[in-house]
PDB file of C-alpha atoms in Angstrom:
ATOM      1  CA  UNK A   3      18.884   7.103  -4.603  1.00 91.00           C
ATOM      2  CA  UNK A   4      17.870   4.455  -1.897  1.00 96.00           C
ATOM      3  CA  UNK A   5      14.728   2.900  -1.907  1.00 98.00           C
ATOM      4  CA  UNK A   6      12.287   3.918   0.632  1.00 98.00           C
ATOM      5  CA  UNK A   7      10.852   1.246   3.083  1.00 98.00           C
ATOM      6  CA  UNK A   8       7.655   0.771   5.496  1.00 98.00           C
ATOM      7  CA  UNK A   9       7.199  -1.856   7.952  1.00 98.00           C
ATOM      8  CA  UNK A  10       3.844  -3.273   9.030  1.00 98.00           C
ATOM      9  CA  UNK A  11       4.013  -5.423  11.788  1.00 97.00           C
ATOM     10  CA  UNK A  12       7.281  -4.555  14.528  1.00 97.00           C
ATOM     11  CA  UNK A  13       6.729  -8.409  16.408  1.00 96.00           C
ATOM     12  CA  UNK A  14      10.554 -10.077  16.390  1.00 96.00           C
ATOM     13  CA  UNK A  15       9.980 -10.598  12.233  1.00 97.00           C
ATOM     14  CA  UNK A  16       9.628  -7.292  11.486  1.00 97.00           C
ATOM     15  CA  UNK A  17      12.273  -6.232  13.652  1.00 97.00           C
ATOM     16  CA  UNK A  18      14.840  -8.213  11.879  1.00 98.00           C
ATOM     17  CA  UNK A  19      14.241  -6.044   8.716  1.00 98.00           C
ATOM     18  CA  UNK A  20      14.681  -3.408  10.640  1.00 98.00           C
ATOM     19  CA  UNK A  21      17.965  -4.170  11.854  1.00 97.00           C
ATOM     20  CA  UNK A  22      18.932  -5.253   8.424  1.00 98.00           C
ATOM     21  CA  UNK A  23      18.253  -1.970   7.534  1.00 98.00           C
ATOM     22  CA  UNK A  24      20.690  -0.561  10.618  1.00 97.00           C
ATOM     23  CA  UNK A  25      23.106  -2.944  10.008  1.00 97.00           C
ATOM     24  CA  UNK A  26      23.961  -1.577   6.538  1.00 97.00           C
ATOM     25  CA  UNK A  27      22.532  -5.202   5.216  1.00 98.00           C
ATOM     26  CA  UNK A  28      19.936  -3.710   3.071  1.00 98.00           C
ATOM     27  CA  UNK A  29      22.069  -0.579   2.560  1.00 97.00           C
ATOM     28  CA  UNK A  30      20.032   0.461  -0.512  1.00 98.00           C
ATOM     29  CA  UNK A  31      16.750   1.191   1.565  1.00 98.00           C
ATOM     30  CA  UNK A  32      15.584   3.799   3.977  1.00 98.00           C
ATOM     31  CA  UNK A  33      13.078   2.725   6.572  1.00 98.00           C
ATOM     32  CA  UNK A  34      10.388   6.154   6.691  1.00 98.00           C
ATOM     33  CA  UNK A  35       7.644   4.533   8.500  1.00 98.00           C
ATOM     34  CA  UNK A  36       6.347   1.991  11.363  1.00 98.00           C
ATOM     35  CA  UNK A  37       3.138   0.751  12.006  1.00 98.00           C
ATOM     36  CA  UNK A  38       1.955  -1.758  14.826  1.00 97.00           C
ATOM     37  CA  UNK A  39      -1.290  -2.656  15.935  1.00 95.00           C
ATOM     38  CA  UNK A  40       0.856  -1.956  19.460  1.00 95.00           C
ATOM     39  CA  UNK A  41       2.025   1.043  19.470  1.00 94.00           C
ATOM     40  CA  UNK A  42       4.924   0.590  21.742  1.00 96.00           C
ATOM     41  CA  UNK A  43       6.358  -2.242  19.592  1.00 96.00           C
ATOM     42  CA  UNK A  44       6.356   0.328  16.772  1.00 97.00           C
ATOM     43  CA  UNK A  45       7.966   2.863  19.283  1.00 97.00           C
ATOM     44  CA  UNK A  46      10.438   0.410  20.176  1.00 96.00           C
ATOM     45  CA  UNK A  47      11.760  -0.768  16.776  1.00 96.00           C
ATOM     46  CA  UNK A  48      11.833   3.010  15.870  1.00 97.00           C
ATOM     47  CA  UNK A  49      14.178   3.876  18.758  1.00 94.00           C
ATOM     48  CA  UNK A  50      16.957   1.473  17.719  1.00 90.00           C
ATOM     49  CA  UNK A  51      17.300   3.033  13.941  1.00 95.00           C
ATOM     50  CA  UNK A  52      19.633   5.494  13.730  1.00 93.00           C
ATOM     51  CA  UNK A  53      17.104   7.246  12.035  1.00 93.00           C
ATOM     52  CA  UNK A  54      14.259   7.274  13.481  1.00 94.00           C
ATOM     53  CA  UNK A  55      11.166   5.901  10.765  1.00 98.00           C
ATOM     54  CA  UNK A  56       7.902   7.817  11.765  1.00 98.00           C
ATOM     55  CA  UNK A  57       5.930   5.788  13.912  1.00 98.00           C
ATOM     56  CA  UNK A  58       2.300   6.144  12.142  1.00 98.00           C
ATOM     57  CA  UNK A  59      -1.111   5.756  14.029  1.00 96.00           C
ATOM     58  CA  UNK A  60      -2.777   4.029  11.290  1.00 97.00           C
ATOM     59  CA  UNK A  61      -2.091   1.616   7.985  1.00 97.00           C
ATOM     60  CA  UNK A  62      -3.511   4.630   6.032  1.00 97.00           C
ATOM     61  CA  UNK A  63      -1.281   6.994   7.291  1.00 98.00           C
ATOM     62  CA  UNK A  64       1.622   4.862   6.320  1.00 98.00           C
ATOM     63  CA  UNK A  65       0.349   4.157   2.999  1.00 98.00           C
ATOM     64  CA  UNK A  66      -0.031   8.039   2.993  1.00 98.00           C
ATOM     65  CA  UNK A  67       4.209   8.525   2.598  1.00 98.00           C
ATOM     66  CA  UNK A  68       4.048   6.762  -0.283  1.00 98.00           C
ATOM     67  CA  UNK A  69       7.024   4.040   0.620  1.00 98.00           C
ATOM     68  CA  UNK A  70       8.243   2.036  -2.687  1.00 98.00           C
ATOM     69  CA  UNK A  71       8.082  -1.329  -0.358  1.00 98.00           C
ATOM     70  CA  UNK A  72       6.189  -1.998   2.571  1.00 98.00           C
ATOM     71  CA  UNK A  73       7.124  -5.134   3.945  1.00 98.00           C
ATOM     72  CA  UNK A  74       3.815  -6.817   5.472  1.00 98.00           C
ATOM     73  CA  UNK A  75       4.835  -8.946   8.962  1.00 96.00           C
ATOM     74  CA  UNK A  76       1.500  -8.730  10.751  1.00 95.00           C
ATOM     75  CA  UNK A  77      -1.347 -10.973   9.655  1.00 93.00           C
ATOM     76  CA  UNK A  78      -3.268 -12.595   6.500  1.00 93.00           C
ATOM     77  CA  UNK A  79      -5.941  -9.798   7.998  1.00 94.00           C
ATOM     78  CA  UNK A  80      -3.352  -6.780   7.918  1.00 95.00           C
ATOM     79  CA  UNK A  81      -2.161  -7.843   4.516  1.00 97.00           C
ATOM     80  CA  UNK A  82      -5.622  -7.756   3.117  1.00 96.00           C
ATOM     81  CA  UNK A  83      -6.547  -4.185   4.373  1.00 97.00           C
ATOM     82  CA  UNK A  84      -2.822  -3.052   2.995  1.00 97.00           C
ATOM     83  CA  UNK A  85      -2.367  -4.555  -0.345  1.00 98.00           C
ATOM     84  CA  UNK A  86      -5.112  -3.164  -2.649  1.00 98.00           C
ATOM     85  CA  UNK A  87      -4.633   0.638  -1.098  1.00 98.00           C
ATOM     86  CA  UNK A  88      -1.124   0.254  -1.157  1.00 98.00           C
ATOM     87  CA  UNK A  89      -0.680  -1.545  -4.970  1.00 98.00           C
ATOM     88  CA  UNK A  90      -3.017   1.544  -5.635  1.00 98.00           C
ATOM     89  CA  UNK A  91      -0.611   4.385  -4.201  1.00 98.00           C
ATOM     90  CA  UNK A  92       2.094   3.223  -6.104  1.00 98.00           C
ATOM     91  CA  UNK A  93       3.954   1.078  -3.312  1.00 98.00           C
ATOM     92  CA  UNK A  94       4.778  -2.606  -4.223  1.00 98.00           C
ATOM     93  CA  UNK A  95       4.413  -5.287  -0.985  1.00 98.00           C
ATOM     94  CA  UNK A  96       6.589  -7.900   0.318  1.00 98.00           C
ATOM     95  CA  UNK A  97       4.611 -10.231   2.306  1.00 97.00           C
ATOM     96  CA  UNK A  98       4.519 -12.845   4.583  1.00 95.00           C
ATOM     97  CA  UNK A  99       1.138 -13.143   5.131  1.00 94.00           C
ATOM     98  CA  UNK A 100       0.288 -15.238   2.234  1.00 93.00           C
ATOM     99  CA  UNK A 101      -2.552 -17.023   3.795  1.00 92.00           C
ATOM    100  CA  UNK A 102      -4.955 -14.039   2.717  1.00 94.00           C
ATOM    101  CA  UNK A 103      -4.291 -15.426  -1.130  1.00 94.00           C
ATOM    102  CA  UNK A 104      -6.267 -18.493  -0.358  1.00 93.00           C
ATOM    103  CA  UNK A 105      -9.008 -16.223  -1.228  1.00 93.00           C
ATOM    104  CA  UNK A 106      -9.617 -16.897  -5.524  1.00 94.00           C
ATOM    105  CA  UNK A 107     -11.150 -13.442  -5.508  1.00 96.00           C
ATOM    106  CA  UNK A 108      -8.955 -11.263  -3.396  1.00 97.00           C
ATOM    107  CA  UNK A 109      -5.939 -12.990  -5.369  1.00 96.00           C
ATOM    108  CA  UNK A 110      -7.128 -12.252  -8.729  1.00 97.00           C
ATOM    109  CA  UNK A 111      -7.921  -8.795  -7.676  1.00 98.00           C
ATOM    110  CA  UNK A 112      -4.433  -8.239  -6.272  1.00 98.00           C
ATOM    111  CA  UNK A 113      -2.984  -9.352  -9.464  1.00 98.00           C
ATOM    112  CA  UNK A 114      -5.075  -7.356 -11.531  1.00 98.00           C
ATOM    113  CA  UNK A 115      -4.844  -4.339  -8.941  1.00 98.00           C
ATOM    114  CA  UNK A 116      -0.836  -4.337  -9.093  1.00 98.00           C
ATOM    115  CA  UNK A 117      -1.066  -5.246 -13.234  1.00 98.00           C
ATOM    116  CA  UNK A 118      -2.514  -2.125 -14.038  1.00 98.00           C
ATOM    117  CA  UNK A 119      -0.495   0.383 -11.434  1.00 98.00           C
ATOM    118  CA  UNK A 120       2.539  -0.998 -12.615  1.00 98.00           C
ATOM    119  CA  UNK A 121       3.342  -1.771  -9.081  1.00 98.00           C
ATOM    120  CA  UNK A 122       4.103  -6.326  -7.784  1.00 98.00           C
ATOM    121  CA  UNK A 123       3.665  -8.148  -4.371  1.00 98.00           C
ATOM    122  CA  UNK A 124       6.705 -10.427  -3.459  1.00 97.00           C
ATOM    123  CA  UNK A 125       6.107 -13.385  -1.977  1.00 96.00           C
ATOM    124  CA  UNK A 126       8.555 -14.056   0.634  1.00 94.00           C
ATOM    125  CA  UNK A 127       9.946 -17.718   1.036  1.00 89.00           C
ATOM    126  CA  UNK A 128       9.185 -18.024   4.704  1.00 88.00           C
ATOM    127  CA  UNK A 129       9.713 -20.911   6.426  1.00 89.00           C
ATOM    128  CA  UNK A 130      10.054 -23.247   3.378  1.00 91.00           C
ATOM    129  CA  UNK A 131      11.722 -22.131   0.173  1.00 89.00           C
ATOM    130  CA  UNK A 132      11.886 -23.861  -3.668  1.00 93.00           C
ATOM    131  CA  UNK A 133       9.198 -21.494  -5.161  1.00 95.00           C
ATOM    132  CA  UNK A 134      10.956 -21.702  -8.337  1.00 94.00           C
ATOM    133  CA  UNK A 135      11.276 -25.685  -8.384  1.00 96.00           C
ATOM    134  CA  UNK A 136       7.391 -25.536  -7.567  1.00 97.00           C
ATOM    135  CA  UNK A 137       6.642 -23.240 -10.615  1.00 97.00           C
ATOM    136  CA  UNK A 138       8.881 -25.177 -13.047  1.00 97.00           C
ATOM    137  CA  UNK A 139       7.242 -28.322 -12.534  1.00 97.00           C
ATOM    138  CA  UNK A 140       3.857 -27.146 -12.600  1.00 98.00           C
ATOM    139  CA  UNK A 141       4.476 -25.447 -15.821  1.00 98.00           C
ATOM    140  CA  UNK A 142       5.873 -28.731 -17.153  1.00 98.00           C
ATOM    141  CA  UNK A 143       2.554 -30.186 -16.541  1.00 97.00           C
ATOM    142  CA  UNK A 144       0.541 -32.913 -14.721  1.00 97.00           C
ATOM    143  CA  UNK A 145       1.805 -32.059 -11.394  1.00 98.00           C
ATOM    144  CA  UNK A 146       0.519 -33.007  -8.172  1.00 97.00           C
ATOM    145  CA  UNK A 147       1.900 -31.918  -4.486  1.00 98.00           C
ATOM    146  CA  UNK A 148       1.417 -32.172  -1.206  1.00 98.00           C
ATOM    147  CA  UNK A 149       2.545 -30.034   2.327  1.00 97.00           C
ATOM    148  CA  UNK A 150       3.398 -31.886   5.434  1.00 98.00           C
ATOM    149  CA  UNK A 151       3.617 -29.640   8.629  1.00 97.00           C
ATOM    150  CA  UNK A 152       5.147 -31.187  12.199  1.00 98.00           C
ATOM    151  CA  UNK A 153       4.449 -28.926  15.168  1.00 97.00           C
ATOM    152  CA  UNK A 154       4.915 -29.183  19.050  1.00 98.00           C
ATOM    153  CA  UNK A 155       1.826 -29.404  20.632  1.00 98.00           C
ATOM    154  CA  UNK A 156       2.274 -25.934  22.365  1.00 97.00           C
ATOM    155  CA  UNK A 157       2.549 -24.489  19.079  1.00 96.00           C
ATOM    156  CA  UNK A 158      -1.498 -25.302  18.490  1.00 97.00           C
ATOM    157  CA  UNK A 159      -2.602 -23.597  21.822  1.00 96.00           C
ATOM    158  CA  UNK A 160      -5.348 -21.484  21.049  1.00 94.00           C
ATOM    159  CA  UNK A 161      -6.610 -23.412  18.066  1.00 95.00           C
ATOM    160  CA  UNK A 162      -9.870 -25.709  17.632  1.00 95.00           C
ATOM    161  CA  UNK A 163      -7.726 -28.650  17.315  1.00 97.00           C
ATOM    162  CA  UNK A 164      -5.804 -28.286  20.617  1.00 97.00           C
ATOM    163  CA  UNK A 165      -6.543 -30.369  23.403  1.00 96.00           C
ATOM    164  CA  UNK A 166      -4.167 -31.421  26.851  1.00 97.00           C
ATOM    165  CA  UNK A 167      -3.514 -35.486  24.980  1.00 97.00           C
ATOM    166  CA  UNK A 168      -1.924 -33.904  22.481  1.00 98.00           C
ATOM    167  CA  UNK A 169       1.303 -33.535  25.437  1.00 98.00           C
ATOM    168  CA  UNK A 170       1.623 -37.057  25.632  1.00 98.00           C
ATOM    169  CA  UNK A 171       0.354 -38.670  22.288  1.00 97.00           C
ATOM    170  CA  UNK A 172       1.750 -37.762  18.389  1.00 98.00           C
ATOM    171  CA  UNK A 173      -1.544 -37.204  16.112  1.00 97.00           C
ATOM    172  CA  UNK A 174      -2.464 -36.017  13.099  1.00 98.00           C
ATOM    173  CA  UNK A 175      -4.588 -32.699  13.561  1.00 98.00           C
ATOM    174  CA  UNK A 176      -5.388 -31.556  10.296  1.00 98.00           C
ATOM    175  CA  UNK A 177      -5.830 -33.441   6.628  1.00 98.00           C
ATOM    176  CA  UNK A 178      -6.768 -31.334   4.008  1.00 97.00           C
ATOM    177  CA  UNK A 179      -6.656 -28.530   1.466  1.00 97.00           C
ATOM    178  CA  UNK A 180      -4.132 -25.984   1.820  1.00 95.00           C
ATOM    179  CA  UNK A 181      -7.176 -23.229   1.892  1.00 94.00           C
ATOM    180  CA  UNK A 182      -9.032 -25.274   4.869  1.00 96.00           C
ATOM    181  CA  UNK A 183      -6.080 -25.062   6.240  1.00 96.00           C
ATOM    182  CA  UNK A 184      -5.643 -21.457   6.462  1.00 93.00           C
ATOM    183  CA  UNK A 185      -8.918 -21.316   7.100  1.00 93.00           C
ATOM    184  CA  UNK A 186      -8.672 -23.060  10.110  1.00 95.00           C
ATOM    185  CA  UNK A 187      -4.743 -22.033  10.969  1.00 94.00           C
ATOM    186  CA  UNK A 188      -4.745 -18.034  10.105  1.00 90.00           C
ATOM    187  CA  UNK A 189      -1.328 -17.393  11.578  1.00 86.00           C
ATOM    188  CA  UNK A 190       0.011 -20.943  11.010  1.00 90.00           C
ATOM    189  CA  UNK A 191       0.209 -22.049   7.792  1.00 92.00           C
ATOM    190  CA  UNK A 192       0.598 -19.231   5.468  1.00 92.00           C
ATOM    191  CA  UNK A 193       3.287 -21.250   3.734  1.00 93.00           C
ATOM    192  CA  UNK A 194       1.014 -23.942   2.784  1.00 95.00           C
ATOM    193  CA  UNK A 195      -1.229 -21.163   0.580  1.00 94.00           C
ATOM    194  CA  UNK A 196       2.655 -19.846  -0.587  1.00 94.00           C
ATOM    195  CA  UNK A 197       3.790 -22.955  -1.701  1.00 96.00           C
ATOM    196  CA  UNK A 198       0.499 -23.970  -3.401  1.00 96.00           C
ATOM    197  CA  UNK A 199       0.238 -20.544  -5.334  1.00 96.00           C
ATOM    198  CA  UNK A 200       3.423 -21.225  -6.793  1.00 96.00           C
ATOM    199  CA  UNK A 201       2.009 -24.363  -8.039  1.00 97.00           C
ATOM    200  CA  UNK A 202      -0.991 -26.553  -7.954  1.00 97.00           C
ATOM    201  CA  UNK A 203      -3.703 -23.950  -6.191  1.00 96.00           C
ATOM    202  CA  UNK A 204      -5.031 -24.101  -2.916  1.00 95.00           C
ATOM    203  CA  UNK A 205      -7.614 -26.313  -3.368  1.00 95.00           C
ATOM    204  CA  UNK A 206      -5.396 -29.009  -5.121  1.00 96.00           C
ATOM    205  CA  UNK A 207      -2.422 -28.813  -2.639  1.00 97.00           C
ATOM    206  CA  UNK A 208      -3.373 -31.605  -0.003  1.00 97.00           C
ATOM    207  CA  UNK A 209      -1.747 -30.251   3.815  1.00 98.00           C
ATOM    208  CA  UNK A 210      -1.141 -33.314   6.520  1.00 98.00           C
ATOM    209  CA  UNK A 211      -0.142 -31.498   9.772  1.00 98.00           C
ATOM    210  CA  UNK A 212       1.230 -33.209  12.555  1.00 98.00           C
ATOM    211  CA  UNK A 213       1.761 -32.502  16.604  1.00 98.00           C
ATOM    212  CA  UNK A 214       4.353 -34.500  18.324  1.00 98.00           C
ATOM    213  CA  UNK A 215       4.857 -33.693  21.830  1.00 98.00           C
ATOM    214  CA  UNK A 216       8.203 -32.257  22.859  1.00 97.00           C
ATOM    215  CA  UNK A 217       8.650 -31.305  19.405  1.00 98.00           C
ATOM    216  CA  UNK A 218      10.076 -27.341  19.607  1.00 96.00           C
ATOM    217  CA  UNK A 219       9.493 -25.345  16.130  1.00 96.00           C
ATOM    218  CA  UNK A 220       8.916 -26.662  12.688  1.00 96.00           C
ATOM    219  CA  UNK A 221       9.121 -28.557  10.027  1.00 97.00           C
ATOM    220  CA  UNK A 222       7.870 -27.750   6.598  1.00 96.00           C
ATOM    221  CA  UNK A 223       7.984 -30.570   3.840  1.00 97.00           C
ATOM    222  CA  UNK A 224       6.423 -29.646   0.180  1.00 97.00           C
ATOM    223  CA  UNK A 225       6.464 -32.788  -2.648  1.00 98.00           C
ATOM    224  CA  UNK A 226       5.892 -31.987  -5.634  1.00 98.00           C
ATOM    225  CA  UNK A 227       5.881 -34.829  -8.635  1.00 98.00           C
ATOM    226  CA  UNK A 228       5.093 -34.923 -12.083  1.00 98.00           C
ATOM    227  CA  UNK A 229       6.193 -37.597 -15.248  1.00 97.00           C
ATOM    228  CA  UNK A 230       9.651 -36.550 -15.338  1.00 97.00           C
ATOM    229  CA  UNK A 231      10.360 -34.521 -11.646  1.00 97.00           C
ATOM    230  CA  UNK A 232       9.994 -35.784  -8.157  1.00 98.00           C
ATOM    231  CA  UNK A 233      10.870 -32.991  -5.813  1.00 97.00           C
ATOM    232  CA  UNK A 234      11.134 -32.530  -1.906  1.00 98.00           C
ATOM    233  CA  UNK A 235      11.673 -29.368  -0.038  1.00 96.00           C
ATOM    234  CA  UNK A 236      11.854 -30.154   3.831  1.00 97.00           C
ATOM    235  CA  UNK A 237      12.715 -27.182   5.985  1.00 96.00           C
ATOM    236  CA  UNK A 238      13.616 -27.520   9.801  1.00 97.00           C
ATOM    237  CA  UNK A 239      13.566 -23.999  11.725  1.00 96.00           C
ATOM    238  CA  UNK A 240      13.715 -24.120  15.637  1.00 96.00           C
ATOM    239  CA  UNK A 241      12.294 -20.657  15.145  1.00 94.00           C
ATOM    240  CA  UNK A 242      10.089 -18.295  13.006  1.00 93.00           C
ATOM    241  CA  UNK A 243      13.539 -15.644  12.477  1.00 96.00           C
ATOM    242  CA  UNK A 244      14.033 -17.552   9.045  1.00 96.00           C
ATOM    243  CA  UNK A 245      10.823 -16.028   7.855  1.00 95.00           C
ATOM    244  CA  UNK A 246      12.134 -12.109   8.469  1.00 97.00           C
ATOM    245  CA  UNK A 247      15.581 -13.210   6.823  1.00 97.00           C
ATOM    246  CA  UNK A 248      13.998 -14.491   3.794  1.00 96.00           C
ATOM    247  CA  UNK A 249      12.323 -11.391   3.793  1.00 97.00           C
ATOM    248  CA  UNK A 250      15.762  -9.407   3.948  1.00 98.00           C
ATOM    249  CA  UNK A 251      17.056 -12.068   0.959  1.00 96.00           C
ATOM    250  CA  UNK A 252      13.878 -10.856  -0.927  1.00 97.00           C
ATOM    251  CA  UNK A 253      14.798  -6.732  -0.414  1.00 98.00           C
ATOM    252  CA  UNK A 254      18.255  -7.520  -1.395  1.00 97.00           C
ATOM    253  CA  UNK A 255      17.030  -9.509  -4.663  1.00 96.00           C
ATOM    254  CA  UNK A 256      14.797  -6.593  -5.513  1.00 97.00           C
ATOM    255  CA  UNK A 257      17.918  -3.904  -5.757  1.00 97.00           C
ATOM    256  CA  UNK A 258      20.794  -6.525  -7.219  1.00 96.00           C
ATOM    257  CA  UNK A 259      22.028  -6.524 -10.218  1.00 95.00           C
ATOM    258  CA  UNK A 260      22.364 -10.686  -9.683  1.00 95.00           C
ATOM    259  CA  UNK A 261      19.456 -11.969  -8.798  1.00 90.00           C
ATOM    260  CA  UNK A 262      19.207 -15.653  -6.734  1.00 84.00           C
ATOM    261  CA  UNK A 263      15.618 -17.158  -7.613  1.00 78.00           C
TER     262      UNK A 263
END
């Protein structure tokens, strides 16, 4: 019997697990329901599926169908009014919206929330990836790490740090904690609170992010280094699409019998 699938969140991420879905990628799933804070988005994605999800009004009435996975592909503020309800009903979450774990309290709850329904949240890879190299060495002890971030200058419209120099001149915008960071960068940095929750915490794991002008998409570098490991992750996407595929490679990890960590 397939597993059944809910998607919050229909922007261009969302939509590629969608498609993965209609493409007979993630053949063991069926996508029953859609939400989108715009409606039309959520209209939109549910045209193109041969089967057409229900398009719900509301994150409650999604939750209400009882999916076994809804992926989360909104916001740290979507995943934080979906997870507890959602752990609670008996539907496990795969999110990318790991910025709202920056938060000691809502993390712990989360884990203890999901413990006792018997239910998990599945941290996507995102933009970056080595989760399990991060763990390993943590666990092996004395660790330390560190998250560079390089952005184009148009990527940081909209934020405090933004200002018109930033076209012509390369600058450091932000040094600090990977939880001031998220603080300050709510849709920007959510792998800097992924990476350090797989290893030293977010108030351990120092984040140095960069603008350089002309400078189109990302890069995401994550050190890690203890007595006996030195390790360096450095991810270059031109666009955000890798984060809904590592979604996908999560789905199809969750439902194979071989599973690549």
């Amino acid at each position: 019997m397939k597993k059944t699938l809910a998607i919050v969140g229909c922007g261009k991420l969302g939509s590629i697990v969608a498609d993965a879905v209609a493409n007979g990628i993630l053949s063991e799933y069926e996508l029953i329901g859609v939400y989108s804070r715009t409606c039309a988005k959520a209209e939109s994605l549910a045209q193109r599926m041969p089967q057409a999800p229900t398009v719900c009004g509301s994150i409650d009435e999604l939750l209400s169908m009882k999916p076994d996975f809804v992926v989360e592909a909104a916001s740290p503020a979507a995943m934080r009014e979906l997870a507890l309800p959602a752990l609670r009903g008996g539907s496990s979450v795969v999110t990318l919206s790991i910025g709202a774990f920056a938060d000691d309290t809502f993390y712990a709850e989360v884990m203890a929330t999901a413990k006792s329904c018997g239910t998990r949240v599945h941290v996507v890879s995102g933009a970056t990836g080595g989760f399990d190299v991060l763990q390993t060495a943590t666990l092996m002890g004395g660790a330390t790490a560190c998250f560079f971030n390089e952005k184009g200058p148009n990527a940081l419209r909209g934020t405090a740090v933004y200002d018109d120099t930033l076209q012509s001149e390369q600058r450091t915008v932000f040094s600090g904690t990977a939880k001031e960071a998220i603080a300050l960068f709510p849709t920007k940095v959510n792998v800097t609170v992924a990476a350090s929750r797989a290893s030293v915490g977010p108030e351990q794991m120092h984040v140095t992010m960069q603008s350089t002008p002309g400078f189109v998409g990302d890069t995401q570098r994550v050190e890690i280094k203890n007595e006996q490991v030195h390790a360096v992750i450095d991810v270059y996407s031109a666009t955000a699409e890798i984060a809904g595929w590592s979604v996908v490679s999560t789905l199809l990890n969750i439902t194979s019998p071989i599973v690549f960590i």
